[in-house]
PDB file of N, CA and C in Angstrom:
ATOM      1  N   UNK A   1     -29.321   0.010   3.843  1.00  0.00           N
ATOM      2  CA  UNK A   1     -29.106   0.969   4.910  1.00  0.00           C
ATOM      3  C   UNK A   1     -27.615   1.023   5.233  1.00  0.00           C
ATOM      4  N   UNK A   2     -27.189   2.316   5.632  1.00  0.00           N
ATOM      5  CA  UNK A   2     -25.719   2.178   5.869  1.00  0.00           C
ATOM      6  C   UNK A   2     -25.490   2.352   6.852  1.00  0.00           C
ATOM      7  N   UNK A   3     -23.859   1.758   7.450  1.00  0.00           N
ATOM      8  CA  UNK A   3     -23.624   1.581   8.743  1.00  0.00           C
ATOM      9  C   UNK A   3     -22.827   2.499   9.081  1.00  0.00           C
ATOM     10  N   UNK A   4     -22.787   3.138  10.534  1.00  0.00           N
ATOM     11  CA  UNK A   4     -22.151   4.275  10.933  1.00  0.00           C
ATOM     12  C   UNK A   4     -20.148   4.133  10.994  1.00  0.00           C
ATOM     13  N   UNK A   5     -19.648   4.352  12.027  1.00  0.00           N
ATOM     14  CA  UNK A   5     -18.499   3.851  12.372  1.00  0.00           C
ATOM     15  C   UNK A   5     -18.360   2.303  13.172  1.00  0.00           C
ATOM     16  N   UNK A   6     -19.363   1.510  12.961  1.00  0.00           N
ATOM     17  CA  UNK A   6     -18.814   0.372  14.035  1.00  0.00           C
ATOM     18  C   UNK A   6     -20.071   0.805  15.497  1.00  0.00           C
ATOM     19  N   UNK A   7     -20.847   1.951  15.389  1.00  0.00           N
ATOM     20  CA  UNK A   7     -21.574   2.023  16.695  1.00  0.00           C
ATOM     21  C   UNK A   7     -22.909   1.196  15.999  1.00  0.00           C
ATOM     22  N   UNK A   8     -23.790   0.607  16.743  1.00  0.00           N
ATOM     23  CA  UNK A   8     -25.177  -0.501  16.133  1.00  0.00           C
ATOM     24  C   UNK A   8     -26.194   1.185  16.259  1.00  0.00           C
ATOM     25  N   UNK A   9     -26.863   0.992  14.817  1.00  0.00           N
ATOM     26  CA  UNK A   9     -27.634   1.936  15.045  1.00  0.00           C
ATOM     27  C   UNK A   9     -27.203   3.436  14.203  1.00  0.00           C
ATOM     28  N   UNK A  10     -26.062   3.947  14.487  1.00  0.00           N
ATOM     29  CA  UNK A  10     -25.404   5.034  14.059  1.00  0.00           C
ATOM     30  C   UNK A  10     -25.452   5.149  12.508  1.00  0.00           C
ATOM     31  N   UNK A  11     -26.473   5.486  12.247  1.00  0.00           N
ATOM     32  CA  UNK A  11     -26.321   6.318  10.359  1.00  0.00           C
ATOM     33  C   UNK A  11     -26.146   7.489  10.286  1.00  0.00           C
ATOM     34  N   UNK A  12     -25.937   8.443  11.262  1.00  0.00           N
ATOM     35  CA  UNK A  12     -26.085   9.958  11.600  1.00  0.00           C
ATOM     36  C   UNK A  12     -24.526  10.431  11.424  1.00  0.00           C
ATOM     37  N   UNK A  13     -23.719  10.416  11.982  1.00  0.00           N
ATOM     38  CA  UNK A  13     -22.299  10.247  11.393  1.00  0.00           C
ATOM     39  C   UNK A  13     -21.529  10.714  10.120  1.00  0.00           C
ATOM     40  N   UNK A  14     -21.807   9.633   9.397  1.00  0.00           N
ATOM     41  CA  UNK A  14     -21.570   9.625   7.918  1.00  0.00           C
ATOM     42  C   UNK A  14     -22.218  10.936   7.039  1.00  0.00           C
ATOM     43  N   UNK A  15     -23.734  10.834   7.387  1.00  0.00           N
ATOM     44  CA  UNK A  15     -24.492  12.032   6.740  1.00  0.00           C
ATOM     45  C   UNK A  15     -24.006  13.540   7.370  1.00  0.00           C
ATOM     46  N   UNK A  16     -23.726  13.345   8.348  1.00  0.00           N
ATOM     47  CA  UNK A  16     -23.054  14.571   9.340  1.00  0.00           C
ATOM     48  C   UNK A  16     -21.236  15.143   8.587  1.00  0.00           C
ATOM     49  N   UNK A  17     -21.074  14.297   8.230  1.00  0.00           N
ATOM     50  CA  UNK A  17     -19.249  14.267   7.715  1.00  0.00           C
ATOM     51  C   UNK A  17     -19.759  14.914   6.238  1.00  0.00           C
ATOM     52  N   UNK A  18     -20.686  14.163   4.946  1.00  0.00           N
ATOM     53  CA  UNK A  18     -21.172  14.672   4.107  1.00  0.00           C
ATOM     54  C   UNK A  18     -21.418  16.432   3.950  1.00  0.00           C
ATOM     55  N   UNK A  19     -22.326  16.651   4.861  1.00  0.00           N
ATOM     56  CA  UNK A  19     -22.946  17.732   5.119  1.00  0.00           C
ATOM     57  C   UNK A  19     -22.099  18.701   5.383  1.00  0.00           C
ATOM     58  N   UNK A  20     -20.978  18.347   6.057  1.00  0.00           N
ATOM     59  CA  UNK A  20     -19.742  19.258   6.626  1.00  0.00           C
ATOM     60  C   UNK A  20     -19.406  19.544   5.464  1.00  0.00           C
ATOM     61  N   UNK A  21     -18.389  18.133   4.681  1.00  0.00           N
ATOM     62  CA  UNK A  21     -18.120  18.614   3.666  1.00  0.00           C
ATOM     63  C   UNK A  21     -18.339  19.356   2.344  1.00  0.00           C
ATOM     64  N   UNK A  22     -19.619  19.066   1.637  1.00  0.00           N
ATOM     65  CA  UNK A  22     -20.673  19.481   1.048  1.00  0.00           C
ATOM     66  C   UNK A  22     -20.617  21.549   1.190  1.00  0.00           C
ATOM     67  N   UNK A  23     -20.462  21.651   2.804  1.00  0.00           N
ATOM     68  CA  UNK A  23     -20.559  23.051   3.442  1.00  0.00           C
ATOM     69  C   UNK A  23     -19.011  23.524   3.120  1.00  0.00           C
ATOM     70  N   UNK A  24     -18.140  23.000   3.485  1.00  0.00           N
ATOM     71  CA  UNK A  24     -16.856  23.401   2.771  1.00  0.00           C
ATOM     72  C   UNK A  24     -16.885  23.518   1.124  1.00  0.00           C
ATOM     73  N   UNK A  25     -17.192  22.773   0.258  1.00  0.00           N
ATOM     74  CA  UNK A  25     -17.329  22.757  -0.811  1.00  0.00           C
ATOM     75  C   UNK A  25     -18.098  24.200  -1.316  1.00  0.00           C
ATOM     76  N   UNK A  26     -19.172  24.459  -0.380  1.00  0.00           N
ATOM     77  CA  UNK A  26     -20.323  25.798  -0.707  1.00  0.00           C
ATOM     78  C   UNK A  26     -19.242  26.828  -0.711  1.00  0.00           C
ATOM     79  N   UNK A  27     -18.973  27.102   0.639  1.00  0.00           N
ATOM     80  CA  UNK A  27     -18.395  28.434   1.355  1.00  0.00           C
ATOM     81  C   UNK A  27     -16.692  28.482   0.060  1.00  0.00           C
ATOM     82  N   UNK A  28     -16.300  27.512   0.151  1.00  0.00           N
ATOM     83  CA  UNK A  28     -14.911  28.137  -0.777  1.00  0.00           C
ATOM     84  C   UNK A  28     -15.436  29.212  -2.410  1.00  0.00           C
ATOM     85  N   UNK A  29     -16.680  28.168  -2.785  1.00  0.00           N
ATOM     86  CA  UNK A  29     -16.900  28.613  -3.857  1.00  0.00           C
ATOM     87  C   UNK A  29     -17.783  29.898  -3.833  1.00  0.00           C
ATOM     88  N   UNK A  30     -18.331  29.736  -2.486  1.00  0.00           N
ATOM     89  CA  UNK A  30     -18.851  31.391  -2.602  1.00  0.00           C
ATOM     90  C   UNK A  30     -17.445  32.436  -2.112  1.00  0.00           C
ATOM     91  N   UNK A  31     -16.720  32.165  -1.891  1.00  0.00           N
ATOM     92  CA  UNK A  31     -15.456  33.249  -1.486  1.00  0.00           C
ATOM     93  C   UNK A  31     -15.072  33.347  -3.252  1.00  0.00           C
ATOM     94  N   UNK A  32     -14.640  32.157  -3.488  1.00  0.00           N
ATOM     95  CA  UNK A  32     -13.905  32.273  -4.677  1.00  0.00           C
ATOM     96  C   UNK A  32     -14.981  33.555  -5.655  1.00  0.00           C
ATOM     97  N   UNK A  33     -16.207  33.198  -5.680  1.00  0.00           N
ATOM     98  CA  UNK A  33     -17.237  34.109  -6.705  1.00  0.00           C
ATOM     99  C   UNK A  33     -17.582  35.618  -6.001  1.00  0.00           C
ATOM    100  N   UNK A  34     -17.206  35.742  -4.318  1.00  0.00           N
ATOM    101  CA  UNK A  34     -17.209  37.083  -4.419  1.00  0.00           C
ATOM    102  C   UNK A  34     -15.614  37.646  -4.858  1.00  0.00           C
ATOM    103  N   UNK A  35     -14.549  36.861  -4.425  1.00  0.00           N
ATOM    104  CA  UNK A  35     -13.525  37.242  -5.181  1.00  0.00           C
ATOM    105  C   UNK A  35     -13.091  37.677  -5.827  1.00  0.00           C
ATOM    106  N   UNK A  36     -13.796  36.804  -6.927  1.00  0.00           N
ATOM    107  CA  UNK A  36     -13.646  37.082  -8.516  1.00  0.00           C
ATOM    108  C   UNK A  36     -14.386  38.719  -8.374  1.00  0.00           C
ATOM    109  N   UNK A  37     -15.046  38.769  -8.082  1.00  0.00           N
ATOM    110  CA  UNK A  37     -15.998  40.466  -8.413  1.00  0.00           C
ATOM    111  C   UNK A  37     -15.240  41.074  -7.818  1.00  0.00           C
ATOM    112  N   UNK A  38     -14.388  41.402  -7.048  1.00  0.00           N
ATOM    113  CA  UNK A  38     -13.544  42.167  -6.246  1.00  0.00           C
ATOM    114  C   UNK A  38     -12.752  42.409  -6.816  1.00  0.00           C
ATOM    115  N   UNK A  39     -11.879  41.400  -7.680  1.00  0.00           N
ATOM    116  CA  UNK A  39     -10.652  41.334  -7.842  1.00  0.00           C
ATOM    117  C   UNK A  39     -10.099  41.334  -9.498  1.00  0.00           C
ATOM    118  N   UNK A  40     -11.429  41.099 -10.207  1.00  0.00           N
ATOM    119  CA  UNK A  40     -11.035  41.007 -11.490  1.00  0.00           C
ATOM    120  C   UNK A  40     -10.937  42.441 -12.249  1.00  0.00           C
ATOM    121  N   UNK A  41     -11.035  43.580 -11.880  1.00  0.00           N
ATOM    122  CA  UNK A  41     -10.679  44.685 -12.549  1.00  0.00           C
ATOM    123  C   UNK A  41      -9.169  45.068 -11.846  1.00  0.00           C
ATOM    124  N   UNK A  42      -8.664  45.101 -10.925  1.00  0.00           N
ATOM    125  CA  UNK A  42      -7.356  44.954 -10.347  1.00  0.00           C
ATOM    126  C   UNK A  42      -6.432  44.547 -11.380  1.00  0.00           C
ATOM    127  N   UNK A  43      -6.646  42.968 -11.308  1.00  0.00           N
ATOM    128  CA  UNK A  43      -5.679  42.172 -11.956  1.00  0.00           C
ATOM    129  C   UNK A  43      -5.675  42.363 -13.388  1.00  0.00           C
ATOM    130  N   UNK A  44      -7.259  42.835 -13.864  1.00  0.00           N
ATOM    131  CA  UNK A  44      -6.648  42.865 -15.390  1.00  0.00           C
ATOM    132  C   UNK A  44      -5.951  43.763 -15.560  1.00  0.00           C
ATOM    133  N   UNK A  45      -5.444  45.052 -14.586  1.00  0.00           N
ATOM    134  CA  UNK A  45      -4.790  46.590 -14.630  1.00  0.00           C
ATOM    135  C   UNK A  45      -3.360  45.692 -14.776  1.00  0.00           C
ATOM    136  N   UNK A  46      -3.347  44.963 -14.354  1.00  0.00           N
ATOM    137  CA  UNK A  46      -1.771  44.690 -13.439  1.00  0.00           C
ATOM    138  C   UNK A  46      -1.521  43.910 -14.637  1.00  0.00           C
ATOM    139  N   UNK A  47      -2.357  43.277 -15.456  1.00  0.00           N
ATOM    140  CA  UNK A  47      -2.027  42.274 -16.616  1.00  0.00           C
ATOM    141  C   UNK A  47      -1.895  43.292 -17.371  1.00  0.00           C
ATOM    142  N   UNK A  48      -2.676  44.273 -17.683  1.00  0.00           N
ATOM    143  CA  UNK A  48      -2.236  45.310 -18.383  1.00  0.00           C
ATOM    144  C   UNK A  48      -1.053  45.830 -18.452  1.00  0.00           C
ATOM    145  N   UNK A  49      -0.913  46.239 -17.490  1.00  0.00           N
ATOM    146  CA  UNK A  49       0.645  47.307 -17.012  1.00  0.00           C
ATOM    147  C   UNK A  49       1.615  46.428 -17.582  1.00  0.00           C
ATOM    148  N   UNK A  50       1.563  45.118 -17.064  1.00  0.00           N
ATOM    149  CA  UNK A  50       3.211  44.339 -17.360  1.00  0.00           C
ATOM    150  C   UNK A  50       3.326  43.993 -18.536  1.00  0.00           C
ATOM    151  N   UNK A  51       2.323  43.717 -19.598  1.00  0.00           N
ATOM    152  CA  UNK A  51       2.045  43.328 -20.935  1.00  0.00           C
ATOM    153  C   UNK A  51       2.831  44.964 -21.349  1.00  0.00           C
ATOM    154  N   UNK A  52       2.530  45.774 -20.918  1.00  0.00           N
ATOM    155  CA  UNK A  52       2.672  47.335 -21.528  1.00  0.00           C
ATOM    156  C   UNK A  52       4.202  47.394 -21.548  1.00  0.00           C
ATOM    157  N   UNK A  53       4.566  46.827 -20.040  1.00  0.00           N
ATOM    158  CA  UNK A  53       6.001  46.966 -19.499  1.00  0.00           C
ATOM    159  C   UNK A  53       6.822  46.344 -20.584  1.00  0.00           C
ATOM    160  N   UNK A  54       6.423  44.767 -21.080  1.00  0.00           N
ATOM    161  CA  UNK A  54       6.806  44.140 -22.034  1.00  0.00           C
ATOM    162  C   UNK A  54       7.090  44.344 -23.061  1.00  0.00           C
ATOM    163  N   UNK A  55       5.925  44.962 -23.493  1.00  0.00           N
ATOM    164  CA  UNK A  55       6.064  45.369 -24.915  1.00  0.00           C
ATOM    165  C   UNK A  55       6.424  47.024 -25.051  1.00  0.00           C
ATOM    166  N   UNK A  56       6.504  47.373 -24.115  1.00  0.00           N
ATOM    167  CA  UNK A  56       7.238  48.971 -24.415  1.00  0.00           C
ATOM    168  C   UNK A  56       8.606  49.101 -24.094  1.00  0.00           C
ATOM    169  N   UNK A  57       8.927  48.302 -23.952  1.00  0.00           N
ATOM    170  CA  UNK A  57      10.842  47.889 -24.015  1.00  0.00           C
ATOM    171  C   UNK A  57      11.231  47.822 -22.590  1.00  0.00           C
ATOM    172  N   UNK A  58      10.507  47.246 -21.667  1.00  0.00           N
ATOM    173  CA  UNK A  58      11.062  47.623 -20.366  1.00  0.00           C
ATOM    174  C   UNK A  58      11.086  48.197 -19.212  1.00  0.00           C
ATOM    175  N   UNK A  59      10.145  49.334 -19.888  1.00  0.00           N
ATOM    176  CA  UNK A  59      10.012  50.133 -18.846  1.00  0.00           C
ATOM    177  C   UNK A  59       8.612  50.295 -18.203  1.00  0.00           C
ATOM    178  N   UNK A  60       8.525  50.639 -16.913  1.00  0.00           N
ATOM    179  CA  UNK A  60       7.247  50.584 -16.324  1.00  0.00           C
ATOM    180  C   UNK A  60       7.293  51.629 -15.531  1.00  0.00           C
ATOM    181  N   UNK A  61       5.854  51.576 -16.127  1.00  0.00           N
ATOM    182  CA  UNK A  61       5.206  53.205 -15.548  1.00  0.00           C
ATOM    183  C   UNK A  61       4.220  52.749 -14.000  1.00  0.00           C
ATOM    184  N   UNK A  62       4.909  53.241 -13.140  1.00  0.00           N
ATOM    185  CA  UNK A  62       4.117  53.553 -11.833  1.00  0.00           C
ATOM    186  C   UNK A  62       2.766  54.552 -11.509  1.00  0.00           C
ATOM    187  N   UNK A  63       1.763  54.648 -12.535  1.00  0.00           N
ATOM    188  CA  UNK A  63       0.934  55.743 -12.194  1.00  0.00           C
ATOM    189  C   UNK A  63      -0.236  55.452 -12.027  1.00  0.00           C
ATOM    190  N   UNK A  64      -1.176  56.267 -11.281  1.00  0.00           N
ATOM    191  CA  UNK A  64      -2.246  55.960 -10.914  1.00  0.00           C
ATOM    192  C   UNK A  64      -3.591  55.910 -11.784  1.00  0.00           C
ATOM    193  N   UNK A  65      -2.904  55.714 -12.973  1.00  0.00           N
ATOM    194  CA  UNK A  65      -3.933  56.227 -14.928  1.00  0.00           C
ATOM    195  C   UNK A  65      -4.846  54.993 -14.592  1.00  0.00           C
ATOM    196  N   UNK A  66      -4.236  53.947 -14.059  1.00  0.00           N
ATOM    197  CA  UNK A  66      -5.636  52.895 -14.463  1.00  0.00           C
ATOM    198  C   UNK A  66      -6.601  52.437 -12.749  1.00  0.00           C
ATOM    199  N   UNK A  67      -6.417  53.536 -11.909  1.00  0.00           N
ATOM    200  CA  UNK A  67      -6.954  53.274 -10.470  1.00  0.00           C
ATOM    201  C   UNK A  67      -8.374  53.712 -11.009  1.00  0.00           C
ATOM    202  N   UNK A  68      -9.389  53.036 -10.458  1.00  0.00           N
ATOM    203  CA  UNK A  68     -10.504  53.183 -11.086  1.00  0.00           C
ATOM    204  C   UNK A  68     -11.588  54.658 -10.271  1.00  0.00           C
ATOM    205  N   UNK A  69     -10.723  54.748  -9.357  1.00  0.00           N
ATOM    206  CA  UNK A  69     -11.362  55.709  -8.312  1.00  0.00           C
ATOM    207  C   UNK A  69     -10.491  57.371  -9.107  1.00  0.00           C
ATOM    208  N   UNK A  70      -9.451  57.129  -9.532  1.00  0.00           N
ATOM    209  CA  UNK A  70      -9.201  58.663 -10.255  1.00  0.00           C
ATOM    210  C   UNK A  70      -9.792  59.457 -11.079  1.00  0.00           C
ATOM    211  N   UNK A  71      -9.988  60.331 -10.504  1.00  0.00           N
ATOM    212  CA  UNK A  71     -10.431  61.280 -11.676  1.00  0.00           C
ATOM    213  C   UNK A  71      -9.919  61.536 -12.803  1.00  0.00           C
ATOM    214  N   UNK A  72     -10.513  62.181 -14.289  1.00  0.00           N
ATOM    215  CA  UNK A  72     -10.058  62.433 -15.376  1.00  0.00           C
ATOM    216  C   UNK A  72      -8.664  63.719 -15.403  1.00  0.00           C
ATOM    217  N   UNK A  73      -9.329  64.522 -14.599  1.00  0.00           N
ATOM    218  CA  UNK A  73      -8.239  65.434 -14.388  1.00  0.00           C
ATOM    219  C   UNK A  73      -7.084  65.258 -13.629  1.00  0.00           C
ATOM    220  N   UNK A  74      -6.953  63.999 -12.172  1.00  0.00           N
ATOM    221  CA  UNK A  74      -5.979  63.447 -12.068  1.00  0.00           C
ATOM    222  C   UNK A  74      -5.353  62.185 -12.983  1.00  0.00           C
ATOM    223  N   UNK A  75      -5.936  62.238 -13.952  1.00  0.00           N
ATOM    224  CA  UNK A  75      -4.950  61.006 -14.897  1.00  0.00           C
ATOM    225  C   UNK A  75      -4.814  62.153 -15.765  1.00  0.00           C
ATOM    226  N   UNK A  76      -5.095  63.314 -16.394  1.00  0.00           N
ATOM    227  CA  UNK A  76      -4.653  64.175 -17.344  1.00  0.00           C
ATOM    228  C   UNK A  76      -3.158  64.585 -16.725  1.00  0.00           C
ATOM    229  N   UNK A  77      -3.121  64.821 -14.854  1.00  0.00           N
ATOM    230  CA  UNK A  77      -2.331  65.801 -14.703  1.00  0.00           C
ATOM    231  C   UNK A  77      -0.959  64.519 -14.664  1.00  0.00           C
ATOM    232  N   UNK A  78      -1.246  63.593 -13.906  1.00  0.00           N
ATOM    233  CA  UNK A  78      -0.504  62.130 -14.232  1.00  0.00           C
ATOM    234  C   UNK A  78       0.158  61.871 -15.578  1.00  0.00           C
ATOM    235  N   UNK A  79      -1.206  61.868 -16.501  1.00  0.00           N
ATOM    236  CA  UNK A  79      -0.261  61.813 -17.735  1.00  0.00           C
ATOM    237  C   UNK A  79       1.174  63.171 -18.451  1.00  0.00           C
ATOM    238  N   UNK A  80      -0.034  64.551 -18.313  1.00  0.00           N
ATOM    239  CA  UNK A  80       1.445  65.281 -18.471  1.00  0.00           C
ATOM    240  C   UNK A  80       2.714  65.358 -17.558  1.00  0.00           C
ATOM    241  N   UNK A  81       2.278  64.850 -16.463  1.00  0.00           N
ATOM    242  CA  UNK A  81       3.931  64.554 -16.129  1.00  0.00           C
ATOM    243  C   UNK A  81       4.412  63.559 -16.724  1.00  0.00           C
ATOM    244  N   UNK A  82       3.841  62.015 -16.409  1.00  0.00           N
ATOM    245  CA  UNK A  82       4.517  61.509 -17.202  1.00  0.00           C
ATOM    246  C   UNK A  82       5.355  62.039 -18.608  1.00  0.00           C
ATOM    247  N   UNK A  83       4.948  62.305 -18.991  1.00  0.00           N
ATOM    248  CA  UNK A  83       5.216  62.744 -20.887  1.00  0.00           C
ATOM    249  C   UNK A  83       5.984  63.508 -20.362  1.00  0.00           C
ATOM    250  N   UNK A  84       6.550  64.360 -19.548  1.00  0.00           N
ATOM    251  CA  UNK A  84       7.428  65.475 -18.999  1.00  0.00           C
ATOM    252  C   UNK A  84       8.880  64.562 -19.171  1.00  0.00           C
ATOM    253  N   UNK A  85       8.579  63.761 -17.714  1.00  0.00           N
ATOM    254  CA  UNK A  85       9.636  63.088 -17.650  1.00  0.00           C
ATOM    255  C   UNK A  85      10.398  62.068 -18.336  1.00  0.00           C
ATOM    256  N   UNK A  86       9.227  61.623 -19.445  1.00  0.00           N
ATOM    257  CA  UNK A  86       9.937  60.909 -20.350  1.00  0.00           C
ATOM    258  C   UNK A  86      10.977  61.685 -21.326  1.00  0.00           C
ATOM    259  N   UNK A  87       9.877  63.361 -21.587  1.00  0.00           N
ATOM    260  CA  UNK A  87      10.513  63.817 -22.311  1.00  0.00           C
ATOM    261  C   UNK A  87      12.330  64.486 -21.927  1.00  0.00           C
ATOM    262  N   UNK A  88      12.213  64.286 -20.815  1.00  0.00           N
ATOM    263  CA  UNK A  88      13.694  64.271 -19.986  1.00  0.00           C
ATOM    264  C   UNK A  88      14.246  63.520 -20.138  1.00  0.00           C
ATOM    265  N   UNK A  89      13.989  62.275 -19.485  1.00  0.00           N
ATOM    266  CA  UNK A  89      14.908  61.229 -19.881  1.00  0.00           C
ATOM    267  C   UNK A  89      15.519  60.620 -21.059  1.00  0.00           C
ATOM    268  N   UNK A  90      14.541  61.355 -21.660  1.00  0.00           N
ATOM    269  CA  UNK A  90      15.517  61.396 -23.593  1.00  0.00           C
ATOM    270  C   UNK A  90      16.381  62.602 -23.741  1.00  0.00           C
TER     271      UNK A  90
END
């Protein structure tokens, strides 16, 4: 049988501190797993983009092509500008 803090009697304590912790242990990992569902199409955009940035010499494109809420015809009209202004800046 185990003993509390030093009170005669007290096993309630210890199992009480467990239980807390145990409950911290739950709740982070359920944040962390709705998280992850929230957050993992975001970040792979953003891993995208800078990999793109990287490997396309530098430059980075600010556009709304990979927001998942745009429409086809606002990433068409997105993209021909883009391509506009690139074709300017050459």
């Amino acid at each position: 049988m185990r003993q509390g803090l030093g009170v005669p009697g007290d096993i309630s304590l210890p199992n009480m501190l467990e239980q807390r912790i145990q409950q911290q242990f739950f709740d982070s990992a359920d944040l962390k797993y709705a998280a992850a569902e929230i957050l993992a199409r975001p970040i792979a955009h953003a891993v995208a983009a800078i990999v793109g940035c990287i490997t396309g010499g530098g430059k980075a494109a600010s556009s709304p092509i990979h927001a998942p809420a745009a429409s086809s015809s606002a990433r068409d009209s997105v993209s021909r500008d883009s391509a506009a202004r690139r074709r300017r800046a050459t």
